[in-house]
XYZ file of C-alpha atoms in Angstrom:
275
model
C 10.519 -0.550 16.449
C 12.529 -3.732 16.162
C 14.691 -5.157 13.398
C 13.391 -8.259 11.637
C 15.103 -10.238 8.879
C 13.092 -10.309 5.672
C 13.952 -11.827 2.301
C 17.573 -10.687 2.187
C 16.852 -7.342 3.854
C 16.436 -6.061 7.391
C 13.093 -4.440 8.093
C 12.081 -2.033 10.836
C 8.887 -3.395 12.383
C 6.547 -1.970 14.993
C 4.927 -4.667 17.150
C 2.404 -3.470 19.735
C -0.463 -4.930 21.705
C -1.762 -8.405 22.370
C -4.508 -10.469 20.828
C -5.505 -11.181 17.239
C -2.639 -10.005 14.972
C -3.186 -7.308 12.358
C -0.535 -6.600 9.712
C -0.597 -2.983 8.460
C 1.067 -2.323 5.087
C 1.789 1.209 3.868
C 2.579 2.421 0.359
C 4.486 5.211 -1.423
C 5.940 7.465 -0.089
C 5.078 6.362 3.425
C 6.361 4.311 6.327
C 4.651 2.643 9.254
C 4.023 6.146 10.603
C 1.094 6.343 8.184
C -0.891 4.195 10.637
C -0.295 6.371 13.706
C -4.020 7.021 14.181
C -5.024 3.390 13.635
C -2.428 1.650 15.812
C -3.680 2.922 19.212
C -7.300 2.258 18.251
C -6.592 -1.307 17.155
C -4.452 -2.016 20.223
C -7.198 -0.622 22.469
C -9.652 -2.946 20.710
C -7.554 -5.905 21.846
C -5.451 -6.552 18.769
C -1.736 -7.067 18.199
C -0.572 -4.602 15.582
C 2.418 -5.358 13.342
C 3.395 -2.417 11.131
C 6.609 -2.778 9.103
C 8.478 -0.196 7.078
C 8.437 -1.968 3.707
C 11.750 -2.451 1.912
C 13.011 0.862 0.572
C 11.006 2.952 3.031
C 11.389 4.354 6.519
C 14.149 2.719 8.515
C 14.199 -0.516 6.530
C 16.969 -1.489 4.112
C 17.049 0.112 0.674
C 18.569 -2.373 -1.796
C 19.914 -0.828 -4.994
C 18.735 -3.218 -7.720
C 15.300 -2.528 -9.224
C 14.398 -6.221 -9.246
C 14.716 -6.268 -5.453
C 11.423 -4.352 -5.337
C 9.319 -6.882 -7.236
C 6.151 -7.511 -5.248
C 7.075 -11.165 -4.716
C 10.099 -10.075 -2.680
C 7.875 -8.115 -0.321
C 5.488 -11.069 -0.077
C 8.478 -13.110 1.088
C 9.401 -10.285 3.491
C 5.972 -10.370 5.112
C 5.954 -14.149 5.440
C 9.358 -13.884 7.124
C 8.078 -11.191 9.498
C 5.101 -13.329 10.490
C 7.390 -16.331 11.011
C 9.851 -14.400 13.195
C 7.011 -13.004 15.313
C 5.413 -16.415 15.698
C 2.214 -15.433 13.879
C 0.477 -18.184 11.906
C -2.416 -16.091 10.529
C -3.124 -12.374 10.580
C -5.648 -9.866 9.403
C -3.985 -7.828 6.661
C -4.688 -4.150 5.964
C -2.948 -2.413 3.047
C -2.953 1.017 1.440
C -1.502 2.114 -1.921
C 1.415 -0.235 -2.729
C 0.659 -1.873 0.592
C -2.773 -2.743 -0.814
C -1.135 -4.335 -3.845
C 1.059 -6.326 -1.478
C -1.980 -7.267 0.610
C -3.799 -8.596 -2.482
C -0.701 -10.644 -3.356
C -0.400 -12.080 0.158
C -4.041 -13.103 0.185
C -3.781 -14.641 -3.300
C -0.465 -16.473 -3.031
C -0.186 -17.228 0.686
C -3.859 -17.608 1.650
C -3.124 -19.741 4.706
C -1.480 -16.736 6.389
C -4.343 -14.257 5.816
C -7.491 -14.203 7.930
C -9.457 -11.119 6.841
C -8.293 -8.600 4.228
C -8.756 -4.829 4.015
C -7.531 -3.025 0.910
C -7.540 0.758 0.761
C -7.469 2.863 -2.429
C -6.043 0.164 -4.753
C -8.322 -2.497 -6.212
C -7.550 -6.069 -7.206
C -4.671 -6.235 -9.736
C -6.969 -7.625 -12.445
C -8.929 -4.356 -12.443
C -5.759 -2.561 -13.580
C -4.971 -4.852 -16.518
C -6.803 -2.558 -18.943
C -7.393 0.696 -17.089
C -9.752 3.347 -18.394
C -8.551 6.629 -19.828
C -9.669 8.303 -16.599
C -7.409 6.002 -14.582
C -4.514 6.463 -17.001
C -4.863 10.229 -16.634
C -4.801 9.984 -12.862
C -1.812 7.658 -12.989
C 0.315 9.792 -15.330
C 3.135 10.016 -12.772
C 3.779 6.265 -13.011
C 5.186 6.757 -16.510
C 7.420 9.617 -15.329
C 8.753 7.405 -12.545
C 10.099 4.894 -15.104
C 12.820 7.309 -16.279
C 15.729 6.522 -13.992
C 17.689 9.558 -12.943
C 15.451 11.901 -14.929
C 12.489 11.349 -12.607
C 14.648 11.922 -9.538
C 16.034 15.156 -10.967
C 12.645 16.518 -12.003
C 11.027 15.624 -8.688
C 13.734 17.323 -6.611
C 14.237 20.360 -8.859
C 13.358 23.806 -7.443
C 12.966 22.566 -3.865
C 10.762 19.592 -4.856
C 8.281 21.859 -6.649
C 6.821 19.155 -8.901
C 6.512 16.704 -6.043
C 4.826 19.268 -3.830
C 2.280 19.890 -6.576
C 1.743 16.147 -7.016
C 1.082 15.706 -3.311
C -1.296 18.654 -3.118
C -2.560 19.173 0.405
C -1.381 15.796 1.723
C -1.058 16.117 5.483
C 2.408 14.524 5.605
C 3.823 16.320 2.565
C 6.813 17.887 4.317
C 7.633 14.658 6.140
C 7.602 12.788 2.830
C 10.062 15.243 1.340
C 12.316 14.994 4.381
C 12.241 11.190 4.254
C 12.907 11.025 0.508
C 15.766 13.517 0.812
C 17.866 10.871 2.574
C 20.534 9.228 0.387
C 18.978 6.631 -1.899
C 15.479 6.953 -0.458
C 13.773 8.574 -3.459
C 15.200 6.049 -5.912
C 14.202 3.189 -3.600
C 10.618 4.440 -3.505
C 10.456 4.914 -7.281
C 11.868 1.429 -7.777
C 8.548 -0.017 -6.595
C 7.028 1.419 -9.785
C 10.004 0.377 -11.923
C 9.768 -3.202 -10.695
C 5.993 -3.624 -10.818
C 4.278 -1.036 -13.040
C 6.076 -0.670 -16.364
C 4.338 -0.390 -19.761
C 6.107 -3.590 -20.823
C 4.559 -5.457 -17.918
C 1.102 -4.276 -18.930
C 1.613 -5.865 -22.357
C 3.040 -9.055 -20.876
C 0.195 -9.686 -18.410
C -1.616 -12.506 -20.187
C -2.614 -14.624 -17.194
C -5.069 -13.187 -14.690
C -4.030 -12.560 -11.102
C -5.636 -15.128 -8.746
C -8.848 -14.356 -6.915
C -8.716 -14.168 -3.130
C -10.677 -16.368 -0.750
C -10.447 -14.217 2.383
C -13.384 -12.062 3.511
C -12.431 -8.689 2.056
C -13.343 -5.058 2.579
C -12.370 -2.475 -0.019
C -12.233 1.213 0.926
C -11.905 4.089 -1.542
C -12.097 7.845 -0.951
C -13.910 10.303 -3.217
C -11.043 12.796 -3.087
C -8.376 10.381 -4.331
C -6.240 12.209 -6.917
C -4.473 9.077 -8.140
C -7.015 6.263 -8.349
C -10.538 6.062 -9.728
C -13.371 4.202 -8.046
C -13.626 1.675 -10.863
C -10.742 -0.425 -9.540
C -12.199 -0.893 -6.092
C -15.770 -1.456 -7.224
C -14.612 -3.945 -9.831
C -12.687 -5.947 -7.245
C -15.837 -7.755 -6.115
C -15.482 -9.996 -9.180
C -12.149 -11.294 -7.900
C -13.066 -11.997 -4.277
C -14.431 -15.486 -3.649
C -15.104 -14.808 0.026
C -17.560 -12.231 1.405
C -17.022 -8.785 -0.144
C -17.781 -5.374 1.366
C -17.223 -1.970 -0.202
C -17.030 1.348 1.636
C -16.751 4.767 -0.016
C -15.355 7.565 2.145
C -16.539 11.045 1.238
C -14.499 14.244 1.660
C -11.172 12.449 2.122
C -8.125 12.348 -0.119
C -5.819 9.493 -1.034
C -4.459 9.249 2.510
C -7.888 8.535 3.944
C -6.536 7.087 7.190
C -5.112 10.545 7.921
C -8.045 12.554 6.560
C -10.822 10.489 8.164
C -9.114 8.549 10.975
C -12.129 8.000 13.208
C -14.238 6.683 10.355
C -11.457 4.374 9.178
C -10.807 3.124 12.709
C -14.480 2.312 13.191
C -14.631 0.407 9.899
C -11.462 -1.546 10.630
C -12.472 -2.574 14.137
C -15.987 -3.535 13.043
C -14.763 -5.612 10.102
C -11.772 -7.246 11.781
C -13.669 -8.171 14.946
C -16.530 -9.792 13.010
C -17.059 -13.492 13.656
C -19.527 -15.833 12.030
C -22.351 -16.773 14.392
């Protein structure tokens, strides 16, 4: 890992391999370690892998103000990372909040994105008026808005509620250890407080831009937090070639539950070239 200056924060960034660059973006409550099964496979396939700990996570800075976690700040972070590493364009792969960030990069900084892979989270426009089924799955996002209260409830009784929320997630104990560090839980929850409030849902009157990059969406049938509707509906907001893959018998963290299948899909899609 190396330290790279982002938009007013210092980020921990893994940079391995040589060749076509691939930017891997994790979500909540992860770090770049989420990609531990994908990084060696992509490097072996001849790619340069860049995997940052996003602001608030892992070994990167954890600013205190909620507004510091607005998605535009992380877009600026990623542009800064690419600039520092001398990368003009990169494939971008995102999961969870990292998928939201990946959509934003492809929409607002299209000249820096070659091919796009979004995992679990569909295009932001698909979440403007979510179904009841999606609202039920996303109940925790409302809890996370209550500053201080959410932290207390999550940590109470040895993180009982959080353990139940995570279910059989493979990295459950590591997540709890990471979030037990001073300020880490609040930093992670601030992503929701900056980008997913009820007020913001009411205020979203203009649609999020479509993306031009060739895009692959991946969703897993065992996802406890997101319905398939968001990913399937994303095709409407992709102007470039669109591909959808559904992974069976995998949970939300599909890159951990089905690593070989995910690696195969990523390498196949990212290595594709027009004849």
